[in-house]
Amino acid sequence: MTAVPSKRQKLAAQKLLSEGTPTEVLTFEALSLLGQRQEHQHQHQHEADTDVTNGDRSAEQTPNPQSTQPPEEQSQYTPPPPQTELELEIEQLSSTGDGLAYSADKNHVYVVPFSIPGDRVLAKTFPQKPNPLFTHLDFIQVLRPSAQREGVTPGCKYFTVCSGCQLQMMSYEDQLRHKKTIVEKAFKYFSNLDPSRIPPVGETVGSPLQYGYRTKLTPHYDKPPKGADDKTLPAIGFGMKGTRRVLDIEQCPIGTPILNEGFPIERKKVYQTFRKRKAGATILLRESTSRKPIQSDTEKNGSEATRNDDTMAQNIGDSAANRDAGLTSKPDQTVQTEPNSESVASKNEDLNSVSRLEAYIASHNSAPSPLTLPAPKPLSVRRRRRSSGSPEIIYTYDTYKDIKTYTSTGTDWTTEHVGEFVFESRANSFFQNNNSILLSFIRYVRENCLPREEDDTTSNDNNNSNSNDTETANKNPTITSPTTSPSTPSTKTPPIKYLLDAYCGSGLFAVCLSPLFSSVLGIDIDVQGVEAARHNATANAIPNAGFIAADAEYIFADVPFPPDQTAVVIDPPRKGASVDFLRQLCVFGARRVVYVSCNVHTQARDVGMLVSGFDEVKPQGGGDEKQPGGHGKILGGATARPRPQWRYEIESLRGFDFFPQTGHVEGVCFLNRVPN
Ligand SMILES: C[S@@+](CC[C@H](N)C(=O)[O-])C[C@H]1O[C@@H](n2cnc3c(N)ncnc32)[C@H](O)[C@@H]1O
């Protein structure tokens, strides 16, 4: 049981609450851990007092009663000087992916990256701005491993030095379980809602690919040091954990194989011009897929590649790495991707080579959770380097082949396939970075974005949603197969026929969900994104989707759809939606809302506002301008603002693991409208 934080502690935490930064998240979690300790000690003290009364002298060994006071009332914590080594027991895994341990006096929390509950670790202090609740430490080594580490070998040789991944020491099942707690804690701490209004969080839906999934990588480098000569080469990669330096990285095993083929090429380009550069920069590596139907058996067997004068066919299975990984292939043969998965899995200790990564992916593309659709297994995988130097990887399936290339030019068009839909977007515009999970994800949203008839009590203006709705939704996470027509007419409310896709990017939701609706309207601030969305609607023969390039707030200015018959998808950037957008949504009152986010903390904050609702803004000159639910940011022109008549109830909530090996999770929340 967790202790209830004091009023002052709560206020301090609320002051901080804005964008779900790691500091905000750790503030709540450190408070909770210290609260648990107090709770435990109060209990211990109570038992001891009882024992003393009963004449048991062991009660005299009760810890210092001072430590049972709330942390804020204890003397200021002074962390040990920098470079002090500490041996610590890890108690919890935070939502930032760091292990949390108590200080020796149990009144302060140490944050230790790359550690998990049950570990005993050696870590050391480093200079930082003091925080009364927690102190970050550098991880040194595991002294006694947690049982959770058993049988797990991190896939990347840079793990514990690179700041990109946090969870490679955990099994994938444990990562999914942990991500469920991230969603739970986000809504507990950031939504400002009474727990009774938050339904149980569903199981996290896993990614078919757990390595080799990221279709975009952005390694970077710093500017040349003074006096740099031709031999001075920069570190190119990602942030070195706990420093401001760049860690030089040759491969990134969470990136797709084609990006890892391209990485050394892009590194070389930087080397050639580095000395003349005035500033550091970021390299863009973005995958693109060209899908071609298979015309003949010869093509299926992959021999056409060797006929092409312009190519140098290469067998993935030809390398020593693949032989080690259990792949059997003879030179000049296409690798059959039915490797001995046991032997691949057991040798996954270092995926920092494209061949090994490819072999690992081939053995790990089954569904890790019930709602995951497994990635299709290629019949063969071939790499080839064109005479231009740009690599290709060709994945041949039963009826089609995917030719993967990459670009480092932001304005280039790239192509992605999601089920039967094809999407083009500029390499520097947003597109979801894990293609392997998109099919499961879109299917889930498609199957749930319309209310099921039996649950559609919330559409009736006289009915509030109740906890039974929520329970039903959570017991039946997979609903029926997708319908191609809007919901069956209810006796009381008309069916939902219209979709607003707020923050639509290149039209992922608008296009994939369009068959369910009569008309779809998308909005995004990125002009290139909207240009792509229009193109994608045409390319997919979608006649009923239109797009506006503008701030999402403007979508409510002149919505052409009746609110009773409208659903809204909200998928904002990490900082979440604006208060004005949310308030206008509560004025408009779309009947159903799907809120998708890569930052569950800002998602929880925004969903909290939708559930609490917004108060009427009374006319100025005597009237109060109050907004209950704590969401009182009133923007210009308050007097003329219409009254929000609606608020929302959460129907269901769960995470999708778009980001395996990292501490991030994509939240998906369905809400229904109720009167305010
Ligand atoms: C997480 S992406 C979602 C894109 C799209 N739904 C998808 O799944 O591909 C967030 C999008 O919000 C857009 N965006 C950011 N701020 C915005 C604003 N104030 N109004 C409208 N769109 C905005 C970005 O351009 C980006 O396309």
XYZ file of C-alpha atoms and ligand atoms in Angstrom:
703
model
C 0.000 0.000 0.000
C 1.397 3.425 -0.860
C 1.326 6.336 1.559
C -0.763 9.344 0.651
C 1.664 12.223 0.023
C 1.224 15.327 2.147
C -0.583 18.388 0.744
C 2.703 20.218 0.309
C 4.290 17.310 -1.534
C 1.278 17.058 -3.838
C 1.370 20.755 -4.576
C 5.070 20.612 -5.317
C 4.466 17.750 -7.716
C 1.564 19.535 -9.430
C 3.637 22.658 -9.931
C 6.064 20.558 -11.875
C 3.447 18.838 -13.943
C 3.713 19.930 -17.517
C 5.215 17.626 -20.093
C 6.011 14.378 -18.366
C 9.740 15.073 -18.293
C 11.988 12.474 -16.609
C 12.332 14.855 -13.627
C 8.565 15.051 -13.196
C 8.196 11.288 -13.538
C 10.994 10.606 -11.046
C 9.534 13.135 -8.597
C 6.295 11.167 -8.388
C 7.985 7.790 -8.290
C 10.561 8.808 -5.664
C 7.731 10.262 -3.561
C 5.835 7.021 -3.897
C 8.850 4.891 -2.972
C 9.598 7.044 0.071
C 5.905 6.983 0.930
C 5.948 3.190 0.826
C 8.900 3.190 3.176
C 7.094 5.473 5.598
C 4.030 3.303 5.384
C 6.127 0.226 6.083
C 7.848 1.941 9.000
C 4.581 3.213 10.475
C 3.335 -0.339 10.348
C 6.574 -1.659 11.820
C 6.420 0.996 14.536
C 2.835 0.089 15.309
C 3.701 -3.598 15.563
C 6.711 -2.764 17.690
C 4.616 -0.603 20.019
C 2.181 -3.446 20.368
C 5.038 -5.813 21.045
C 6.511 -3.483 23.681
C 3.166 -3.408 25.363
C 3.316 -7.174 25.220
C 6.801 -7.140 26.728
C 8.839 -7.969 23.576
C 12.239 -6.202 23.878
C 13.083 -6.644 20.201
C 10.913 -3.617 19.576
C 13.811 -1.483 20.782
C 15.551 -2.235 17.494
C 12.950 -0.263 15.546
C 14.652 2.123 13.052
C 15.186 5.749 13.902
C 11.720 7.273 14.324
C 12.916 10.429 12.590
C 12.879 8.549 9.299
C 9.151 7.942 9.627
C 8.521 11.631 9.054
C 7.616 12.778 5.577
C 10.787 13.308 3.491
C 10.241 17.051 3.187
C 10.305 17.461 6.971
C 13.583 15.647 7.390
C 16.907 17.426 7.397
C 18.155 18.408 3.972
C 19.729 15.446 2.221
C 23.374 15.909 1.328
C 24.530 13.458 -1.301
C 28.036 12.047 -1.001
C 30.711 13.933 -2.973
C 31.149 13.169 -6.682
C 32.867 9.904 -7.589
C 31.722 8.199 -4.387
C 30.979 4.556 -5.082
C 27.850 3.097 -3.511
C 26.555 -0.450 -3.239
C 22.790 -0.444 -3.609
C 19.811 -2.791 -3.666
C 17.436 -1.911 -6.508
C 13.824 -1.761 -5.289
C 11.832 -0.625 -8.315
C 12.051 0.085 -12.017
C 10.912 3.611 -12.782
C 8.931 4.724 -15.834
C 12.131 6.333 -17.088
C 13.646 2.828 -17.276
C 16.013 3.431 -14.329
C 16.369 1.325 -11.198
C 15.430 3.062 -7.942
C 17.241 2.360 -4.672
C 17.005 3.797 -1.164
C 19.871 5.739 0.357
C 21.399 4.170 3.493
C 19.101 6.190 5.779
C 16.148 5.328 3.507
C 15.144 8.975 3.178
C 16.384 9.592 -0.323
C 16.217 7.749 -3.631
C 19.096 6.904 -5.960
C 18.364 6.573 -9.644
C 20.601 3.955 -11.274
C 20.341 3.352 -15.018
C 20.597 -0.173 -16.485
C 19.520 -1.849 -13.243
C 16.393 -3.783 -12.294
C 14.644 -4.754 -9.047
C 16.542 -7.508 -7.262
C 19.949 -6.328 -8.532
C 22.672 -5.375 -6.142
C 24.739 -2.831 -8.040
C 27.816 -0.691 -7.735
C 27.149 2.889 -8.826
C 28.812 6.233 -8.308
C 27.804 9.834 -7.754
C 28.529 12.636 -10.204
C 28.100 16.411 -9.965
C 24.502 17.548 -10.480
C 21.959 20.064 -9.222
C 20.751 18.725 -5.868
C 17.214 17.406 -5.723
C 15.582 16.824 -2.314
C 14.025 13.549 -3.426
C 16.442 11.761 -5.715
C 19.999 11.722 -7.054
C 21.124 10.259 -10.375
C 24.094 7.898 -10.256
C 26.380 6.394 -12.885
C 26.013 2.654 -13.234
C 29.289 0.769 -12.735
C 28.430 -2.903 -12.508
C 26.009 -5.517 -11.260
C 27.332 -7.136 -8.087
C 24.480 -9.632 -7.699
C 22.072 -10.011 -10.618
C 18.336 -9.997 -10.239
C 16.537 -13.216 -11.167
C 14.953 -11.187 -13.983
C 18.289 -11.121 -15.816
C 18.483 -14.885 -16.032
C 18.794 -16.103 -19.618
C 18.801 -12.582 -21.047
C 21.790 -11.189 -22.924
C 21.613 -7.602 -24.162
C 21.715 -7.557 -27.959
C 23.925 -4.495 -28.365
C 27.550 -4.096 -27.438
C 26.949 -0.422 -26.571
C 24.256 -1.202 -24.002
C 25.014 0.534 -20.652
C 27.161 3.145 -22.406
C 24.696 4.448 -25.026
C 21.712 6.453 -23.785
C 19.374 5.086 -26.481
C 18.098 1.860 -24.858
C 17.276 1.193 -21.220
C 15.800 -2.300 -21.016
C 17.975 -4.747 -22.962
C 18.784 -6.625 -19.758
C 15.118 -7.697 -19.424
C 13.278 -10.454 -21.226
C 10.748 -9.144 -23.720
C 7.841 -10.450 -21.610
C 9.174 -8.472 -18.629
C 9.531 -5.368 -20.798
C 5.871 -5.646 -21.791
C 4.810 -6.118 -18.165
C 6.887 -3.114 -17.151
C 5.326 -0.951 -19.859
C 1.882 -1.718 -18.489
C 3.019 -0.238 -15.164
C 4.290 2.841 -17.011
C 0.774 3.456 -18.373
C -0.745 2.753 -14.948
C 1.589 5.148 -13.165
C 1.202 7.830 -15.855
C -2.558 7.901 -15.304
C -2.186 7.643 -11.538
C 0.204 10.583 -11.244
C -0.513 12.789 -14.250
C -4.252 12.590 -14.923
C -5.445 14.353 -11.765
C -8.301 11.840 -11.751
C -9.834 9.861 -8.964
C -8.663 6.224 -9.393
C -12.284 5.122 -9.827
C -12.336 6.968 -13.155
C -9.357 5.102 -14.552
C -10.122 1.607 -15.861
C -7.677 -1.258 -15.389
C -4.932 -0.929 -17.964
C -4.913 -3.680 -20.603
C -1.889 -5.885 -21.323
C 0.759 -4.225 -23.481
C 0.619 -5.306 -27.103
C 4.101 -6.449 -28.127
C 6.072 -5.669 -31.249
C 6.645 -8.561 -33.675
C 10.229 -7.334 -34.075
C 12.144 -6.595 -30.899
C 15.408 -5.658 -32.603
C 15.897 -4.344 -36.121
C 12.554 -2.510 -36.066
C 13.337 1.231 -36.202
C 12.874 2.626 -39.699
C 14.490 5.935 -38.808
C 17.789 6.627 -37.019
C 19.306 10.023 -36.322
C 22.915 9.665 -35.144
C 24.757 12.927 -34.648
C 28.208 14.402 -34.166
C 29.752 17.532 -32.630
C 31.616 20.277 -34.425
C 35.319 19.753 -35.124
C 37.603 20.699 -32.254
C 39.960 23.647 -32.788
C 43.002 22.718 -34.870
C 41.315 19.644 -36.386
C 43.278 18.155 -39.284
C 42.514 15.476 -41.870
C 43.091 12.769 -39.324
C 40.601 14.161 -36.830
C 37.474 12.050 -36.985
C 34.338 12.758 -34.983
C 32.456 10.398 -32.743
C 29.214 9.730 -34.642
C 26.339 8.135 -32.777
C 24.075 8.783 -29.822
C 24.497 10.417 -26.428
C 26.890 8.695 -24.068
C 24.885 7.899 -20.935
C 25.454 10.378 -18.123
C 27.577 12.743 -20.245
C 27.116 15.365 -22.935
C 29.494 13.527 -25.208
C 28.616 11.596 -28.341
C 29.273 7.871 -28.240
C 30.812 6.597 -31.472
C 28.533 3.855 -32.777
C 29.056 1.680 -35.821
C 25.735 -0.161 -35.779
C 22.428 0.215 -33.957
C 20.685 -3.147 -33.538
C 17.262 -1.618 -32.938
C 17.521 0.010 -36.399
C 16.395 -2.005 -39.424
C 19.078 -3.941 -41.336
C 19.038 -1.530 -44.293
C 19.715 1.436 -42.004
C 22.631 -0.492 -40.547
C 23.901 -1.074 -44.100
C 23.650 2.655 -44.745
C 25.204 3.827 -41.485
C 28.880 3.126 -42.436
C 28.302 4.801 -45.806
C 26.984 7.938 -44.126
C 29.815 7.880 -41.593
C 32.324 7.902 -44.430
C 30.603 10.891 -46.013
C 30.936 12.813 -42.754
C 34.620 11.860 -42.429
C 35.303 13.273 -45.889
C 33.970 16.727 -45.033
C 34.359 16.863 -41.276
C 37.401 19.118 -41.066
C 35.645 21.882 -43.030
C 32.456 21.836 -40.977
C 31.566 24.773 -38.779
C 29.035 22.944 -36.614
C 27.946 19.522 -35.538
C 24.950 17.934 -37.266
C 22.476 15.078 -37.253
C 22.519 12.368 -39.906
C 19.129 11.162 -41.088
C 18.766 7.502 -42.023
C 15.251 6.647 -43.146
C 14.120 3.345 -44.634
C 11.984 3.108 -47.770
C 10.226 0.005 -49.108
C 9.342 -0.713 -52.701
C 6.862 -3.619 -52.906
C 6.685 -5.632 -56.119
C 4.400 -8.558 -56.929
C 6.198 -11.834 -57.635
C 5.801 -12.721 -61.292
C 7.407 -16.153 -61.489
C 8.947 -18.998 -59.517
C 12.395 -17.947 -60.697
C 11.831 -14.598 -59.107
C 10.551 -16.233 -55.945
C 13.746 -18.246 -55.713
C 15.673 -15.002 -55.918
C 17.984 -15.907 -58.788
C 17.110 -12.784 -60.757
C 19.380 -10.728 -58.550
C 22.476 -12.522 -59.778
C 21.437 -11.895 -63.391
C 21.416 -8.159 -62.870
C 24.668 -6.683 -64.215
C 24.341 -3.701 -61.941
C 24.287 -5.679 -58.743
C 26.617 -7.568 -56.572
C 24.510 -10.270 -55.052
C 25.489 -11.153 -51.521
C 24.340 -14.013 -49.414
C 23.443 -13.125 -45.910
C 23.946 -16.693 -44.818
C 27.401 -16.719 -46.301
C 28.970 -14.940 -43.396
C 30.637 -16.491 -40.407
C 28.161 -14.592 -38.278
C 25.289 -16.516 -39.786
C 27.021 -19.828 -39.458
C 27.514 -18.987 -35.797
C 23.907 -18.015 -35.600
C 22.790 -21.396 -36.825
C 22.003 -20.537 -40.429
C 23.001 -23.132 -42.947
C 23.658 -21.938 -46.445
C 26.093 -22.599 -49.251
C 27.853 -19.784 -51.093
C 25.759 -18.192 -53.879
C 22.527 -19.464 -52.442
C 19.734 -17.377 -51.091
C 19.336 -17.743 -47.360
C 16.236 -19.638 -46.399
C 14.841 -17.847 -43.396
C 13.811 -20.886 -41.423
C 16.894 -20.894 -39.231
C 17.275 -22.947 -36.142
C 15.719 -20.338 -33.911
C 17.008 -21.920 -30.715
C 20.606 -21.562 -31.742
C 20.048 -18.037 -33.064
C 18.307 -16.986 -29.908
C 21.004 -18.396 -27.700
C 23.709 -16.532 -29.581
C 22.114 -13.154 -29.768
C 24.695 -11.550 -27.536
C 25.818 -9.070 -30.151
C 23.576 -7.990 -32.986
C 26.005 -5.336 -34.135
C 26.447 -6.837 -37.545
C 23.841 -6.707 -40.258
C 24.052 -10.445 -40.930
C 23.555 -11.389 -37.328
C 20.774 -8.870 -36.907
C 19.042 -10.275 -39.985
C 19.353 -13.817 -38.627
C 18.040 -12.724 -35.248
C 15.038 -11.020 -36.833
C 14.291 -14.125 -38.893
C 14.071 -16.152 -35.706
C 12.117 -13.577 -33.674
C 9.201 -12.495 -35.770
C 6.471 -14.469 -34.071
C 3.751 -12.737 -32.087
C 4.896 -11.866 -28.554
C 1.384 -11.115 -27.256
C -2.195 -12.153 -28.117
C -3.122 -8.976 -30.008
C 0.090 -8.903 -32.038
C -0.058 -9.955 -35.662
C 3.268 -11.669 -36.390
C 5.542 -10.141 -38.995
C 5.462 -12.148 -42.243
C 8.400 -14.532 -42.649
C 10.413 -13.946 -45.793
C 11.268 -16.954 -47.948
C 14.629 -15.401 -48.620
C 16.642 -12.318 -47.772
C 19.324 -10.964 -50.105
C 21.631 -8.011 -49.841
C 23.050 -6.305 -52.830
C 25.158 -3.242 -53.372
C 24.439 -1.327 -56.551
C 27.295 0.175 -58.553
C 26.193 3.566 -57.233
C 27.223 2.251 -53.830
C 23.745 2.390 -52.299
C 22.692 -0.893 -50.735
C 19.428 -2.790 -51.091
C 17.997 -5.643 -49.079
C 15.410 -7.761 -50.862
C 12.915 -9.738 -48.795
C 11.043 -12.258 -50.908
C 7.667 -13.490 -49.671
C 5.180 -15.832 -51.258
C 3.420 -13.316 -53.473
C 5.555 -10.196 -53.326
C 8.996 -8.913 -52.567
C 10.030 -5.863 -50.579
C 13.086 -3.993 -51.763
C 14.443 -1.959 -48.882
C 16.607 1.085 -49.459
C 17.396 4.087 -47.303
C 17.840 7.798 -47.775
C 19.745 10.439 -45.853
C 18.081 13.347 -47.671
C 15.210 14.820 -45.682
C 13.185 15.968 -48.674
C 13.294 12.572 -50.420
C 10.030 10.634 -50.529
C 10.000 7.342 -48.629
C 7.429 4.569 -48.840
C 5.901 2.367 -46.140
C 3.297 -0.362 -46.413
C 0.672 -0.978 -43.731
C -1.453 -3.975 -44.695
C -3.107 -3.159 -47.984
C -2.288 0.554 -47.710
C 0.776 2.325 -49.024
C 2.108 5.567 -47.527
C 4.574 8.014 -48.907
C 6.070 10.770 -46.816
C 9.099 13.017 -46.882
C 12.015 11.467 -45.043
C 12.101 14.372 -42.588
C 8.341 14.372 -41.899
C 6.763 12.252 -39.210
C 5.911 8.628 -39.838
C 5.626 5.947 -37.139
C 9.084 4.432 -36.642
C 8.178 0.792 -36.034
C 6.482 -0.562 -39.136
C 6.347 -4.116 -37.755
C 3.683 -3.267 -35.142
C 1.547 -0.988 -37.330
C -0.714 -3.695 -38.666
C -1.677 -4.901 -35.155
C -2.007 -1.317 -33.999
C -4.200 -0.120 -36.869
C -6.373 -3.205 -36.648
C -6.910 -2.550 -32.938
C -7.853 1.087 -33.518
C -10.082 0.145 -36.448
C -11.911 -2.504 -34.448
C -12.497 -0.182 -31.503
C -12.969 3.264 -32.954
C -16.717 2.798 -33.301
C -18.701 1.976 -30.172
C -19.969 -1.557 -30.085
C -23.710 -1.593 -30.204
C -24.150 -3.290 -26.838
C -21.835 -0.792 -25.126
C -23.132 2.281 -26.808
C -24.957 3.622 -23.771
C -22.630 6.604 -23.662
C -23.935 7.893 -26.956
C -27.264 8.501 -25.286
C -27.091 11.960 -23.815
C -29.088 10.862 -20.773
C -26.741 8.051 -19.901
C -23.333 8.276 -18.314
C -20.851 5.535 -19.036
C -20.394 3.320 -16.033
C -17.753 1.018 -14.701
C -19.468 -1.961 -16.326
C -18.719 -0.537 -19.754
C -15.119 -0.272 -18.789
C -14.945 -3.777 -17.430
C -16.529 -5.210 -20.545
C -14.080 -3.344 -22.725
C -11.138 -4.669 -20.795
C -12.326 -8.235 -20.736
C -12.767 -8.243 -24.501
C -9.762 -6.464 -25.895
C -10.134 -8.042 -29.300
C -13.508 -7.189 -30.575
C -15.109 -8.428 -33.720
C -13.517 -8.427 -37.129
C -13.471 -5.044 -38.833
C -16.747 -3.809 -40.194
C -16.866 -1.979 -43.467
C -19.874 0.108 -42.623
C -20.531 2.520 -39.758
C -21.987 1.186 -36.521
C -25.403 -0.390 -36.604
C -28.038 2.256 -35.981
C -28.954 2.485 -32.336
C -32.512 3.225 -31.386
C -31.521 6.413 -29.648
C -28.588 7.851 -31.507
C -27.570 7.952 -35.138
C -24.497 5.962 -36.165
C -21.059 7.524 -36.167
C -20.262 8.346 -39.766
C -17.544 10.977 -39.605
C -13.941 11.037 -38.481
C -11.720 13.952 -37.497
C -8.036 13.002 -37.600
C -6.317 15.644 -35.478
C -2.502 15.707 -35.865
C -2.925 13.524 -38.945
C 0.670 13.570 -40.296
C 0.735 11.836 -43.666
C -2.736 10.409 -43.078
C -2.114 7.059 -41.361
C -5.438 7.014 -39.483
C -7.455 8.969 -42.037
C -6.508 6.531 -44.789
C -6.647 3.247 -42.841
C -9.928 4.088 -41.065
C -11.660 5.748 -44.010
C -13.607 2.610 -45.077
C -15.498 2.836 -41.755
C -16.722 6.387 -42.325
C -18.685 8.443 -44.855
C -16.249 11.291 -44.590
C -12.881 11.957 -42.936
C -11.151 15.260 -42.249
C -7.481 15.401 -41.222
C -5.483 18.355 -39.908
C -1.755 18.800 -39.341
C 0.519 21.783 -38.904
C 3.189 20.258 -41.159
C 2.460 21.369 -44.718
C 4.641 18.556 -46.114
C 2.688 16.069 -43.983
C -0.638 17.310 -45.353
C 0.731 17.236 -48.909
C 1.680 13.594 -48.261
C -1.722 12.828 -46.706
C -3.529 14.117 -49.797
C -1.214 12.119 -52.016
C -1.757 8.992 -49.885
C -5.538 9.317 -50.031
C -5.335 9.429 -53.827
C -2.740 6.653 -54.073
C -4.958 4.369 -51.957
C -8.097 5.304 -53.899
C -9.690 6.892 -50.829
C -12.428 9.209 -52.102
C -13.795 10.410 -48.758
C -10.809 12.020 -46.996
C -9.827 15.696 -47.020
C -6.953 17.454 -45.227
C -6.202 20.915 -43.857
C -2.722 22.311 -43.141
C -3.250 24.243 -39.898
C -2.920 24.139 -36.134
C -5.158 21.378 -34.760
C -7.090 23.936 -32.696
C -8.611 25.299 -35.881
C -10.371 22.073 -36.729
C -13.275 23.068 -34.492
C -13.722 26.487 -36.071
C -15.931 25.169 -38.830
C -16.404 21.410 -38.445
C -18.646 20.144 -41.210
C -19.784 17.097 -39.174
C -22.562 16.718 -36.559
C -20.912 15.924 -33.184
C -23.337 13.073 -32.440
C -22.070 11.272 -35.498
C -18.395 12.112 -35.195
C -15.360 10.317 -33.788
C -12.010 12.067 -33.264
C -8.517 10.566 -33.367
C -5.972 12.631 -31.444
C -2.313 11.757 -31.989
C -0.282 14.789 -30.949
C 3.491 15.169 -30.558
C 5.176 14.319 -27.226
C 4.123 17.578 -25.579
C 0.469 16.597 -25.979
C -2.548 18.602 -27.143
C -3.125 22.230 -26.191
C -5.635 23.120 -23.463
C -7.502 25.151 -26.042
C -7.812 22.148 -28.352
C -9.151 19.989 -25.505
C -11.563 22.645 -24.340
C -12.933 23.092 -27.849
C -13.338 19.342 -28.123
C -15.504 19.478 -24.998
C -17.513 22.312 -26.563
C -17.943 20.423 -29.833
C -18.628 17.103 -28.104
C -17.555 14.483 -30.648
C -19.250 11.301 -29.519
C -16.131 9.163 -29.356
C -12.440 9.933 -28.969
C -9.369 7.809 -29.613
C -6.317 9.373 -27.995
C -2.996 7.894 -29.183
C 0.327 9.126 -27.851
C 4.017 8.301 -27.667
C 4.127 10.132 -24.305
C 1.734 8.493 -21.873
C 2.367 11.223 -19.296
C 1.055 14.101 -21.407
C -1.641 11.732 -22.660
C -2.729 11.089 -19.066
C -2.715 14.843 -18.350
C -4.866 15.583 -21.430
C -7.239 12.657 -20.900
C -7.583 13.875 -17.301
C -8.813 17.222 -18.621
C -11.288 15.566 -20.986
C -12.650 13.447 -18.141
C -12.802 16.296 -15.610
C -14.369 18.598 -18.169
C -14.108 22.356 -18.418
C -16.254 24.886 -16.628
C -18.286 27.538 -18.304
C -16.367 30.763 -18.736
C -18.658 33.441 -17.325
C -18.803 36.904 -18.873
C -16.213 39.351 -17.634
C -17.143 42.240 -15.337
C -18.065 40.594 -12.090
C -18.160 36.933 -13.129
C -15.571 34.356 -12.119
C -13.453 32.772 -14.779
C -12.985 29.469 -13.092
C -12.283 26.133 -14.654
C -12.689 23.217 -12.298
C -10.675 20.088 -12.560
C -7.612 22.295 -12.216
C -7.583 23.112 -15.903
C -8.086 26.800 -15.882
C -5.769 28.118 -18.551
C -7.971 30.692 -20.204
C -6.725 32.002 -23.477
C -7.654 35.322 -25.094
C -11.283 36.244 -25.770
C -12.736 34.295 -22.851
C -15.939 36.289 -22.726
C -17.108 35.187 -26.142
C -16.302 31.563 -25.634
C -19.022 28.961 -25.931
C -19.836 26.743 -23.038
C -18.300 23.234 -22.923
C -21.308 20.977 -22.507
C -19.449 17.735 -22.643
C -16.795 15.741 -20.897
C -15.558 12.201 -21.438
C -15.305 8.845 -19.673
C -12.441 6.465 -20.336
C -13.591 3.202 -21.859
C -10.255 1.442 -22.176
C -6.561 2.052 -21.952
C -3.471 0.073 -22.953
C 0.053 0.383 -24.265
C 1.492 -0.735 -27.593
C 5.202 -1.422 -27.618
C 6.365 0.717 -30.507
C 9.800 1.031 -28.905
C 11.205 -2.335 -27.713
C 14.377 -2.236 -25.570
C 13.636 1.377 -24.582
C 11.596 2.823 -21.713
C 8.964 4.273 -24.064
C 5.466 3.028 -24.788
C 2.646 4.205 -27.068
C -0.644 4.719 -25.183
C -4.043 4.063 -26.772
C -7.125 5.331 -24.953
C -10.774 5.158 -26.039
C -13.234 7.655 -24.558
C -16.955 8.263 -24.789
C -18.796 11.533 -24.482
C -21.017 12.278 -21.487
C -22.794 15.481 -20.493
C -20.590 17.850 -18.483
C 2.912 11.801 -33.383
S 2.723 12.567 -34.956
C 1.267 11.745 -35.526
C 1.088 11.698 -37.019
C 0.084 10.705 -37.560
N -1.114 10.621 -36.757
C 0.712 9.337 -37.725
O 0.417 8.432 -36.934
O 1.503 9.147 -38.643
C 2.218 14.147 -34.474
C 1.872 15.060 -35.608
O 1.416 16.294 -35.038
C 1.772 17.340 -35.896
N 1.642 18.574 -35.095
C 2.466 19.076 -34.158
N 1.941 20.180 -33.609
C 0.739 20.393 -34.198
C -0.289 21.360 -34.047
N -0.192 22.350 -33.165
N -1.385 21.252 -34.810
C -1.507 20.247 -35.720
N -0.556 19.309 -35.909
C 0.545 19.370 -35.155
C 3.139 16.951 -36.394
O 3.423 17.612 -37.613
C 2.999 15.446 -36.558
O 2.626 15.101 -37.854
